C-alpha cells in the first residue's frame, strides 16, 4: 500500500541493522507512515484505548501476582493483605478490578462502532473474526480473574458457570469434574484458574498483534464506509495525526477510569464478594459481573439447560458470521437509513438484556428476556440478511476527501501530509 | 462535534453498562436504611479521627465480645488516616490482651501481653465455639463488614449513585441495623432466639440488641445514645474495611487535576496539528 515503509536508515549502524532485521522499518511503517483516513471520528480511538487497557491490566496484574497466593484457605486473606499492607496495594487492586470493567466498556464501544459503520465487511472479515476471538478470550480471563479473590460471588459464580458444561449430554459430568479437579469448586479449581488467568492476557496480546496486522494490511474502515481512493488526498500519516488524537482520547478515558479507581472503587463489584467463600451458604442472588449480564439473561431465558447454554454461546458465535449475514453492499449506517433504526433497536435490546440479567429470573422479567433473546437472534439471522435486499441506501460520496469537504465546507487541504512545513 | 460525541459515548456507556451490576443486591427489607452524612463521603471526604476513636471504644467494649476482626492488627490503630492513636497508646491497648505465642525452646506454647504487631485477638477459638456461645448463629468477622453489606437501591438510584459517588451502602446499613431494633411489627411472629429488626433482611436477626443509651462512656461530651454509638462504630468499621480511604481520595484528586491539565494541553496540541487538515 502506498504510504508504507518510506523508512530509509541514515546512519551506518542503522543501515547495518535494518538489512539484517527490518524492525525499525516495521515500526516506522505501522506507527508513523501508516495512512489513516482523514474522516475518522473519536470512536476510532478505542483501539488505542483498548491497547492501553491491556497493558494496564498486564502490568497491574503482574504486580498483584507477586503478592497473591492461589490457595483456597488463604486467597481471601491475601487479597486483603494486598489491600492493607502492601504499599499502594489498594491502588493496584482497584486499578486491576475496575480495569476489567473499563476494558469491557471500551470493547463494547469498539464492537458497537464496528457494527454501526460496517467494519466487519469485506475485506475486513478476518480482522473482525480475530476481534471476536479477543472478546472470547477477554471473557474467559475476566471470569477466572473474578474467582481469584475467593469471595462468595467468586465461588458461586464459578460454580454456576462451570456447571453449565454439565449440560453437555453423556460426557457433561466428567468434563465438569475435570474442570474442577474434584467433585466441587475447590482449591484445585482456584489454582488452575490462577494459572490460566495469568496465561490468557498473553494470548490476548498475541491475537491483538494479529488483529493489528490484519488492520494494517487492509486499512481502516471509516465513518463513511468507503475505500481509500488516493492516499495523498484521503489519508493522513499515523504520526502525528492519529498519535496525538489517540493520546488525547486515552487521557480522557483515564479520567473516566480514575473516577472509579479513586472515588467509587466498589461500585462495579458486588458487596457479597467481601464475604469469604463459603460452600455451605449460597448468596440470595448469584449474579455475574455486569459485562456478562446480557448473556446471562439469554442463558436463563431458555427453559432447557442445554438449550440455554447453546443459546448463550450462539449469541457470541453469531458475531463471527456477521460478515456474511449482513448482505448489504454499503458499509456505514450513515448511508443505510433502515439499518440505522435497527441498529439502535438492537443496542436497546442488548442493554435491556443486561438489565434483565441482573434481575431475578421470574415473572415479567422472564417473559421480556425471552422476547429480547428472540429479537437478538432475529437481528442477525433475519433482519440483517433481508435488509441488504430491501433497503434503499443513500448515495455514497465519491471519496473520503469529497465527504470531508462536503461536511466541513471547503477548507485548505494543501500541505495536509506535511504539517511540519507549516 | 467529535469531543462531545466521545464524552457522550463514554458517559452513555457508563450509564448503560455499569448500572445493572449493583441492581441485583439482596432485597427483602421493609425499608431502606437512611442515608447519613458521613465525613468520609464524597471526593474530599476523610475520616473524623475523634469519631474513629469513639467508634473504636464501642467496638472494643461491645462488638468484640462476640465478633472477630482478623485482618485488624494493633499497629493499624496508629497508622495515618485512622483513629491515629499514638504508638504509646497502641502499646498500652495491645498489652491489655493476652496473646498465645510459641513454641518456646522447651516446646511449650505460652501467654504473653500483646504487642502492636499482633493480630486483634478473636473472642472464640473457632467458628464452632462462636456458634455454641451464640445460639447457633455465627457472628461475622468485622474486618471488611462495612464493604460486605449493602442494600437494594433499585432503578434509577443505582445509576445516580455512581455520579454522586455514593459508596456508603455498608455503613448506612450497619447504622440502620444497630438502630433498627423494635417490638415486632403487627402480625409478625419472631422465632425463639431471634430478634425483630426493621432493616435486617427477613427482619429476624440472631444478634440481640447490642447497644443501649449510656452503655459506653464518652469523655468528650458526645451524646451517649444508641444512635451516636451506632454512627461512631459504623464509621470505625468503615475505616477497618477501607483503611487507606483518606490516601485514596487525596491521591485521586491530584491524579484527576493532573489529567485534566494534561488533556487540555493535548487537546490544543491536537487542534494545532490538525489545523490545516479538513476532517
XYZ file of C-alpha atoms in Angstrom:
701
model
C 0.000 0.000 0.000
C 1.289 3.428 -0.875
C 2.428 5.394 2.143
C 4.003 2.360 3.762
C 7.682 1.817 4.548
C 9.246 5.018 3.375
C 11.900 4.454 6.025
C 15.492 4.937 4.918
C 18.052 4.474 7.689
C 20.622 7.247 7.669
C 23.401 6.094 9.974
C 25.717 3.226 9.050
C 24.747 1.287 12.183
C 21.051 1.625 11.417
C 21.611 0.505 7.817
C 23.612 -2.496 9.025
C 20.841 -3.458 11.466
C 17.987 -2.764 9.042
C 19.462 -5.021 6.363
C 19.554 -7.857 8.896
C 16.277 -7.247 10.741
C 13.954 -4.552 9.363
C 12.492 -3.866 12.807
C 12.739 -0.092 12.748
C 11.218 -0.082 9.277
C 8.313 -2.152 10.578
C 7.693 0.257 13.428
C 8.034 3.182 11.059
C 5.597 1.792 8.539
C 2.985 0.745 11.108
C 3.147 3.564 13.657
C 4.422 6.565 11.697
C 3.798 6.345 7.980
C 0.671 4.179 8.145
C -2.056 6.086 6.274
C -5.145 6.868 8.345
C -8.417 8.009 6.754
C -8.935 11.698 7.453
C -12.544 11.382 8.422
C -12.187 9.108 11.462
C -14.170 10.248 14.487
C -13.386 9.651 18.154
C -14.979 6.213 18.110
C -11.825 5.158 16.240
C -9.674 5.930 19.258
C -10.952 2.932 21.170
C -8.380 0.656 19.548
C -5.668 2.713 21.227
C -7.665 2.831 24.460
C -8.002 -0.954 24.435
C -4.292 -1.455 23.781
C -3.610 0.849 26.700
C -6.029 -1.078 28.932
C -4.399 -4.393 28.015
C -1.038 -3.023 29.149
C -2.591 -1.609 32.344
C -4.154 -4.970 33.163
C -0.991 -6.936 32.482
C 1.262 -4.603 34.477
C -1.078 -4.227 37.468
C -1.824 -7.950 37.311
C 1.820 -8.952 37.452
C 2.336 -6.719 40.492
C -0.712 -8.267 42.183
C 0.512 -11.775 41.353
C 3.699 -11.026 43.271
C 1.624 -10.689 46.447
C -1.264 -13.036 45.849
C -1.397 -16.731 46.808
C -3.768 -19.034 44.919
C -4.535 -21.359 47.823
C -8.168 -21.541 48.890
C -7.696 -21.240 52.664
C -5.651 -18.044 52.336
C -6.652 -16.466 48.988
C -9.233 -14.090 50.510
C -6.825 -13.038 53.260
C -4.036 -12.495 50.718
C -6.202 -10.071 48.756
C -6.903 -8.200 51.998
C -3.170 -8.280 52.694
C -2.669 -6.523 49.348
C -5.391 -4.008 50.230
C -3.957 -3.234 53.674
C -0.271 -3.959 53.978
C 1.293 -3.849 50.518
C 2.465 -0.339 49.615
C -0.158 1.075 47.260
C -1.583 -2.434 47.026
C -5.078 -0.956 47.293
C -4.284 1.162 44.238
C -3.025 -1.808 42.217
C -6.027 -3.900 43.123
C -8.586 -1.181 42.433
C -6.871 -0.429 39.110
C -6.982 -4.097 38.176
C -10.536 -4.813 39.362
C -12.013 -1.666 37.809
C -9.672 -2.001 34.844
C -11.513 -5.165 33.860
C -14.758 -3.214 33.704
C -13.123 -0.335 31.821
C -11.716 -2.873 29.349
C -15.231 -4.154 28.697
C -16.758 -0.674 28.445
C -14.124 0.164 25.826
C -14.538 -3.131 23.975
C -18.333 -2.760 23.842
C -17.995 0.744 22.373
C -15.394 -0.648 19.939
C -17.698 -3.519 18.903
C -20.764 -1.310 18.520
C -18.697 1.139 16.471
C -17.809 -1.784 14.186
C -21.465 -2.787 13.968
C -22.622 0.751 13.163
C -20.065 1.550 10.484
C -19.983 -1.948 8.962
C -16.330 -2.510 9.825
C -16.795 -6.280 9.545
C -17.477 -6.273 5.804
C -15.046 -7.267 3.064
C -12.123 -7.026 3.111
C -12.129 -6.936 6.944
C -13.765 -10.302 7.760
C -10.616 -11.845 9.238
C -9.913 -8.681 11.199
C -13.432 -8.888 12.634
C -13.210 -12.603 13.484
C -9.906 -12.020 15.269
C -11.749 -9.373 17.269
C -14.450 -11.879 18.236
C -11.694 -14.264 19.392
C -10.137 -11.494 21.511
C -13.564 -10.808 23.022
C -13.977 -14.503 23.915
C -10.511 -14.640 25.488
C -11.289 -11.473 27.429
C -14.439 -13.027 28.825
C -12.547 -16.140 29.900
C -9.790 -14.055 31.506
C -12.285 -11.811 33.302
C -14.342 -14.727 34.594
C -11.296 -16.509 36.001
C -9.933 -13.289 37.459
C -13.172 -12.706 39.327
C -12.772 -16.108 41.010
C -9.339 -15.307 42.462
C -10.394 -13.119 45.464
C -12.305 -16.212 46.625
C -15.293 -14.329 47.961
C -18.860 -15.581 47.914
C -19.583 -14.324 44.369
C -16.248 -15.717 43.177
C -17.081 -19.147 44.492
C -20.723 -19.274 43.468
C -20.138 -17.593 40.137
C -17.501 -20.219 39.372
C -19.914 -22.945 40.474
C -22.742 -21.716 38.240
C -20.604 -21.114 35.152
C -18.575 -24.334 35.322
C -21.795 -26.255 35.927
C -23.013 -25.102 32.508
C -20.764 -27.717 30.974
C -22.706 -30.442 32.774
C -25.490 -29.748 30.269
C -23.440 -31.494 27.590
C -25.041 -34.914 27.047
C -23.230 -38.062 28.271
C -19.804 -36.547 28.999
C -21.002 -33.382 30.774
C -20.445 -34.595 34.328
C -16.986 -35.911 33.525
C -15.992 -32.652 31.853
C -17.160 -30.595 34.836
C -15.204 -32.749 37.290
C -12.186 -32.440 35.036
C -12.537 -28.638 35.034
C -12.901 -28.547 38.810
C -10.136 -31.027 39.561
C -12.513 -32.604 42.065
C -16.164 -33.011 42.893
C -16.889 -29.362 43.521
C -15.258 -25.968 43.003
C -12.299 -26.022 45.373
C -8.632 -25.374 45.787
C -7.540 -27.200 42.594
C -10.058 -25.082 40.655
C -8.681 -21.871 42.147
C -5.127 -22.875 41.363
C -5.755 -23.723 37.723
C -7.879 -20.614 37.247
C -4.967 -18.541 38.508
C -2.587 -20.263 36.081
C -4.977 -19.669 33.183
C -5.749 -16.127 34.288
C -2.037 -15.380 34.053
C -1.759 -17.084 30.662
C -4.788 -15.640 28.845
C -3.680 -11.969 28.704
C -0.584 -13.021 26.797
C -2.745 -14.999 24.386
C -4.906 -11.886 24.036
C -1.770 -9.851 23.322
C -0.837 -12.351 20.609
C -4.235 -12.176 18.920
C -4.196 -8.377 19.279
C -0.946 -8.490 17.292
C -2.733 -10.408 14.525
C -5.720 -8.046 14.786
C -3.461 -5.020 14.227
C -1.558 -6.797 11.461
C -4.798 -7.536 9.650
C -5.925 -3.958 10.210
C -2.751 -2.517 8.775
C -2.933 -4.866 5.806
C -6.467 -3.922 4.725
C -6.527 -0.386 6.120
C -9.037 1.177 8.479
C -12.702 1.499 7.785
C -14.097 4.991 8.328
C -17.390 6.708 9.200
C -18.364 6.943 5.541
C -17.500 3.297 4.997
C -15.859 3.947 1.631
C -12.461 2.792 0.430
C -9.394 4.989 0.326
C -9.005 6.037 -3.303
C -5.989 8.285 -3.033
C -3.573 8.013 -0.143
C -2.473 11.621 -0.537
C -5.997 13.078 -0.650
C -7.934 10.734 1.619
C -5.465 9.948 4.385
C -3.001 11.467 6.794
C 0.071 9.728 8.233
C -0.478 7.960 11.561
C 2.098 10.155 13.261
C 1.464 12.871 14.258
C -2.253 12.891 13.377
C -3.557 9.665 14.901
C -0.956 9.506 17.673
C -1.936 12.857 19.148
C -5.655 12.185 18.773
C -5.337 8.725 20.347
C -3.221 10.080 23.197
C -5.807 12.753 23.919
C -8.607 10.165 23.911
C -6.630 7.792 26.148
C -6.117 10.559 28.716
C -9.847 11.369 28.681
C -10.516 7.688 29.240
C -8.080 7.601 32.179
C -10.009 10.467 33.781
C -13.185 8.401 33.486
C -11.269 5.362 34.810
C -9.903 7.417 37.741
C -13.412 8.285 38.871
C -13.939 4.590 39.601
C -10.474 3.814 40.984
C -10.348 6.684 43.442
C -13.934 7.556 44.254
C -16.258 4.629 43.617
C -13.922 1.613 43.557
C -16.553 -0.854 44.727
C -19.457 0.451 42.653
C -18.966 -2.101 39.876
C -18.363 -5.005 42.226
C -20.738 -6.896 44.466
C -20.680 -6.490 48.244
C -21.045 -10.258 48.712
C -17.545 -10.707 47.333
C -16.184 -9.194 50.546
C -17.575 -12.265 52.345
C -15.095 -15.163 52.194
C -16.169 -18.104 50.009
C -18.422 -20.471 51.911
C -19.566 -23.688 50.185
C -22.240 -24.138 52.875
C -24.057 -20.864 52.242
C -25.460 -19.727 48.894
C -25.928 -15.963 48.323
C -29.518 -14.753 47.909
C -28.869 -13.874 44.249
C -25.914 -15.112 42.251
C -25.105 -12.506 39.634
C -22.127 -12.406 37.298
C -20.144 -9.244 36.637
C -22.107 -6.625 34.694
C -20.350 -7.335 31.384
C -21.751 -10.876 31.279
C -25.311 -9.930 32.142
C -26.784 -9.868 28.591
C -25.545 -13.405 28.014
C -26.684 -14.468 31.466
C -30.170 -13.205 30.573
C -30.123 -15.240 27.351
C -28.981 -18.326 29.273
C -31.831 -18.037 31.754
C -34.492 -17.186 29.199
C -34.355 -20.685 27.673
C -36.334 -23.135 29.830
C -33.988 -26.016 28.946
C -30.490 -26.149 30.475
C -28.673 -27.437 27.388
C -30.705 -25.113 25.174
C -29.804 -22.164 27.395
C -26.103 -22.952 27.253
C -26.220 -23.371 23.485
C -28.133 -20.103 23.075
C -25.625 -18.272 25.247
C -22.635 -19.469 23.262
C -24.509 -18.956 19.991
C -25.160 -15.334 20.971
C -21.394 -14.760 20.826
C -20.649 -17.154 17.972
C -23.184 -15.435 15.705
C -20.919 -12.373 15.678
C -18.239 -14.366 13.850
C -20.668 -14.976 10.961
C -21.775 -11.367 10.755
C -19.691 -10.502 7.657
C -21.788 -12.990 5.672
C -25.114 -12.439 7.421
C -25.175 -8.751 6.511
C -25.939 -8.751 2.800
C -25.784 -5.019 2.192
C -23.127 -3.672 -0.152
C -22.950 -0.413 1.794
C -20.882 -0.421 4.978
C -21.714 2.656 7.006
C -25.055 3.196 8.761
C -24.751 6.829 7.607
C -25.981 5.731 4.208
C -28.326 2.988 5.444
C -31.468 4.654 6.844
C -33.275 1.421 7.740
C -30.241 -0.295 9.198
C -29.621 2.710 11.397
C -33.039 2.268 13.022
C -32.500 -1.452 13.530
C -29.023 -0.814 14.921
C -30.449 1.350 17.687
C -33.236 -1.120 18.428
C -30.556 -3.793 18.722
C -28.484 -1.599 21.044
C -31.505 -1.067 23.302
C -32.254 -4.804 23.283
C -28.639 -5.655 24.188
C -28.585 -3.194 27.085
C -32.070 -4.327 28.099
C -30.853 -7.915 28.253
C -28.080 -6.691 30.542
C -30.620 -5.163 32.882
C -32.790 -8.280 32.785
C -29.757 -10.434 33.577
C -29.368 -8.564 36.847
C -32.975 -9.109 37.875
C -34.474 -12.214 39.495
C -35.493 -14.847 36.933
C -39.228 -14.799 37.492
C -42.473 -13.175 36.398
C -42.377 -10.431 33.806
C -38.575 -10.455 33.646
C -38.537 -13.940 32.123
C -41.141 -13.043 29.514
C -39.327 -9.868 28.451
C -35.986 -11.764 28.444
C -37.466 -14.290 26.043
C -38.786 -11.618 23.681
C -35.427 -9.816 23.738
C -33.497 -13.055 23.209
C -35.595 -13.869 20.153
C -35.030 -10.353 18.854
C -31.283 -10.571 19.484
C -31.001 -13.569 17.193
C -33.566 -12.238 14.718
C -31.445 -9.130 14.263
C -28.538 -11.208 12.992
C -30.351 -14.104 11.328
C -33.396 -12.406 9.747
C -33.182 -8.607 9.740
C -29.591 -8.147 8.547
C -29.795 -10.714 5.686
C -33.094 -9.225 4.450
C -32.142 -5.560 4.807
C -29.498 -5.894 2.099
C -32.221 -6.684 -0.407
C -34.952 -4.347 0.811
C -33.132 -1.228 1.896
C -32.707 1.737 -0.439
C -29.363 3.181 0.570
C -28.317 6.799 0.198
C -25.742 7.746 -2.460
C -22.151 7.359 -1.285
C -19.646 10.204 -1.609
C -17.109 9.750 -4.390
C -14.193 9.727 -1.986
C -13.241 10.386 1.625
C -11.848 13.772 0.584
C -15.200 14.668 -1.009
C -17.103 13.528 2.091
C -14.872 15.642 4.325
C -15.225 18.727 2.115
C -18.978 18.326 1.868
C -19.237 18.123 5.642
C -16.895 20.865 6.783
C -17.212 23.335 3.915
C -14.097 23.716 1.787
C -11.042 24.391 3.906
C -7.401 24.253 2.964
C -6.267 20.748 2.127
C -2.873 21.565 0.692
C 0.040 20.622 2.867
C -2.048 18.207 4.858
C 0.524 15.496 4.693
C 3.389 17.785 5.713
C 2.326 19.776 8.766
C 5.914 20.279 9.834
C 6.402 22.706 6.928
C 3.511 24.907 8.056
C -18.572 17.911 17.418
C -16.306 14.956 17.957
C -15.228 15.772 21.522
C -18.808 15.835 22.555
C -19.501 12.558 20.885
C -16.708 10.761 22.730
C -17.730 12.221 26.052
C -21.276 11.280 25.322
C -20.186 7.826 24.273
C -18.207 7.300 27.451
C -20.963 8.663 29.651
C -23.610 6.650 27.874
C -21.515 3.533 28.175
C -21.029 4.194 31.847
C -24.713 4.694 32.321
C -25.889 1.794 30.278
C -23.323 -0.835 31.054
C -22.149 -0.194 34.567
C -25.516 0.150 36.072
C -27.070 -3.294 36.303
C -24.319 -4.862 38.416
C -25.485 -3.357 41.655
C -29.138 -3.649 40.844
C -29.331 -7.224 41.965
C -28.414 -6.960 45.590
C -30.467 -8.802 48.113
C -33.778 -7.171 48.749
C -36.437 -8.163 51.237
C -36.214 -5.151 53.536
C -39.170 -3.325 54.918
C -37.439 -0.027 54.488
C -34.211 1.287 53.094
C -31.562 2.422 55.552
C -31.499 6.200 55.911
C -28.501 7.813 54.231
C -26.416 9.571 56.842
C -23.964 12.344 56.163
C -20.503 10.835 56.677
C -17.269 12.764 56.973
C -15.588 10.301 54.603
C -18.205 10.586 51.839
C -17.607 12.468 48.611
C -14.461 13.385 46.697
C -12.877 15.325 49.575
C -14.042 13.061 52.376
C -11.745 11.882 55.140
C -12.208 10.071 58.411
C -13.038 12.030 61.540
C -10.309 10.963 63.996
C -12.383 11.686 67.091
C -15.279 9.687 65.666
C -12.995 6.732 64.880
C -11.629 6.813 68.428
C -15.163 6.803 69.857
C -16.142 4.066 67.414
C -13.121 2.053 68.470
C -14.254 2.318 72.086
C -17.689 0.919 71.195
C -16.072 -1.759 69.047
C -13.658 -2.777 71.819
C -16.144 -2.725 74.673
C -19.205 -4.125 72.897
C -18.661 -5.743 69.482
C -15.511 -7.722 70.205
C -17.263 -9.717 72.908
C -18.638 -11.848 70.066
C -17.147 -10.629 66.755
C -13.644 -11.275 65.476
C -11.705 -8.809 63.310
C -8.977 -10.993 61.913
C -7.468 -8.511 59.471
C -7.025 -5.854 62.158
C -3.633 -5.518 63.826
C -2.973 -3.339 66.852
C -0.403 -1.403 64.818
C -3.165 -0.320 62.399
C -4.609 1.857 65.162
C -1.700 4.302 64.925
C -1.251 4.400 61.160
C -2.082 7.609 59.277
C -5.662 8.067 58.138
C -7.110 6.022 61.005
C -8.022 6.561 64.659
C -4.465 7.971 64.971
C -3.688 6.712 68.438
C -0.110 7.392 69.498
C 2.331 4.480 69.446
C 2.424 4.555 73.245
C -1.375 4.281 73.351
C -1.309 1.375 70.913
C 1.283 -0.416 73.039
C -0.945 0.153 76.044
C -4.064 -1.144 74.248
C -2.200 -4.210 72.968
C -0.720 -5.023 76.365
C -4.225 -5.331 77.822
C -4.656 -8.568 75.860
C -3.005 -11.923 76.449
C -1.695 -13.493 73.240
C -0.743 -17.128 72.800
C 2.791 -17.344 71.424
C 5.336 -20.056 70.990
C 6.515 -22.694 70.946
C 9.405 -21.656 73.171
C 12.730 -23.508 73.447
C 11.187 -26.229 75.578
C 8.395 -26.682 73.011
C 5.565 -25.131 75.012
C 3.050 -22.513 73.968
C 2.868 -19.603 76.388
C 0.858 -16.474 77.096
C 2.334 -13.011 76.861
C 0.951 -9.460 76.727
C 0.012 -8.254 73.229
C 2.324 -6.172 71.051
C 1.464 -3.667 68.275
C 2.469 -6.271 65.663
C -0.163 -8.719 66.931
C -3.433 -9.531 65.225
C -6.578 -8.400 67.041
C -7.443 -11.426 69.236
C -10.626 -13.265 68.321
C -13.197 -13.867 71.084
C -13.610 -17.535 70.167
C -11.000 -20.123 69.140
C -13.080 -21.291 66.133
C -16.427 -20.902 64.373
C -17.961 -23.826 66.218
C -17.147 -22.282 69.585
C -18.582 -18.976 68.372
C -21.801 -20.688 67.289
C -22.068 -22.652 70.518
C -21.940 -19.420 72.519
C -24.366 -17.542 70.278
C -27.360 -19.808 69.983
C -26.120 -21.455 66.800
C -25.526 -18.202 64.917
C -22.054 -17.182 63.771
C -21.148 -13.537 64.450
C -19.466 -12.458 61.202
C -15.871 -11.297 61.169
C -15.903 -7.492 61.219
C -12.703 -6.745 59.267
C -14.395 -5.883 55.974
C -18.005 -5.957 57.125
C -18.684 -2.361 56.036
C -17.897 -3.368 52.446
C -19.563 -6.774 52.675
C -23.009 -5.375 53.444
C -25.308 -3.425 51.198
C -28.937 -2.889 50.443
C -31.084 -2.833 47.342
C -31.208 0.606 45.733
C -33.130 -0.097 42.558
C -33.630 1.961 39.424
C -32.713 4.799 38.924
C -30.871 5.285 42.218
C -28.148 2.808 41.362
C -27.224 4.924 38.333
C -27.225 8.283 40.089
C -25.154 6.754 42.923
C -22.214 6.471 40.505
C -22.407 10.192 39.792
C -22.834 11.356 43.367
C -20.122 8.871 44.431
C -22.365 7.206 46.977
C -20.284 4.336 48.383
C -21.685 4.238 51.914
C -24.240 1.449 51.486
C -22.432 -0.691 54.047
C -22.079 1.885 56.830
C -25.617 3.142 56.369
C -26.848 -0.431 56.583
C -24.823 -1.161 59.742
C -26.062 2.008 61.413
C -29.621 1.128 60.399
C -29.421 -2.411 61.789
C -27.934 -1.216 65.082
C -30.760 1.302 65.493
C -33.431 -0.873 63.868
C -34.452 -2.986 66.873
C -38.048 -2.621 67.999
C -41.089 -4.584 69.024
C -42.201 -6.774 66.100
C -44.496 -5.132 63.585
C -48.095 -6.170 63.989
C -48.846 -9.711 62.897
C -45.168 -10.719 62.798
C -44.118 -13.621 64.967
C -40.441 -13.786 65.758
C -38.852 -17.207 66.155
C -37.402 -18.159 69.511
C -33.821 -16.918 69.828
C -34.256 -14.302 67.106
C -34.972 -10.598 67.399
C -37.069 -8.265 65.317
C -35.088 -5.746 63.298
C -36.566 -3.368 60.790
C -33.560 -3.339 58.444
C -32.145 -6.856 58.656
C -33.117 -8.943 55.583
C -36.055 -11.071 56.683
C -36.447 -8.872 59.775
C -35.282 -11.577 62.201
C -31.746 -11.281 63.450
C -29.923 -13.602 65.846
C -27.914 -10.797 67.436
C -29.710 -9.355 70.482
C -29.904 -5.565 70.627
C -26.241 -4.808 71.336
C -26.353 -1.151 72.352
C -28.330 0.884 74.854
C -28.119 4.517 75.916
C -25.253 5.296 78.298
C -23.619 1.891 77.835
C -20.221 3.186 76.666
C -18.662 6.170 78.375
C -17.644 9.075 76.119
C -15.279 11.522 77.761
C -15.513 14.291 75.157
C -19.113 15.284 75.820
C -20.554 13.483 72.788
C -24.114 12.271 73.492
C -24.152 8.727 74.842
C -27.076 7.492 72.775
C -27.657 4.363 70.728
C -27.840 6.452 67.575
C -24.494 8.123 68.307
C -22.837 4.821 69.237
C -24.148 3.226 66.049
C -22.895 6.079 63.887
C -19.466 6.045 65.502
C -18.967 2.300 65.399
C -20.184 2.144 61.785
C -17.596 4.796 60.884
C -14.936 2.773 62.689
C -15.962 -0.366 60.763
C -15.714 1.603 57.521
C -12.164 2.578 58.411
C -11.349 -1.032 59.296
C -12.723 -2.194 55.939
C -11.053 0.594 53.941
C -8.047 1.838 55.948
C -6.484 3.738 53.033
C -9.568 5.752 52.069
C -8.029 9.105 53.038
C -4.955 8.489 50.895
C -7.089 7.169 48.051
C -9.246 10.272 47.836
C -6.309 12.639 48.293
C -4.238 10.961 45.570
C -7.320 10.715 43.369
C -7.779 14.466 43.410
C -4.125 15.051 42.500
C -4.349 12.497 39.689
C -7.546 13.938 38.253
C -6.274 17.545 38.348
C -3.065 16.457 36.622
C -5.001 14.553 33.967
C -7.382 17.434 33.296
C -4.468 19.812 32.707
C -2.716 17.201 30.556
C -5.848 16.581 28.497
C -6.210 20.339 27.958
C -2.649 20.558 26.646
C -3.194 17.532 24.434
C -6.444 18.963 23.108
C -4.788 22.177 21.942
C -1.794 20.279 20.539
C -4.172 18.075 18.627
C -6.074 21.102 17.348
C -2.885 22.720 16.141
C -1.661 19.587 14.374
C -4.982 19.068 12.632
C -5.485 22.757 11.850
C -4.780 22.516 8.152
C -6.487 19.211 7.555
C -10.148 19.055 6.714
C -11.601 16.159 8.656
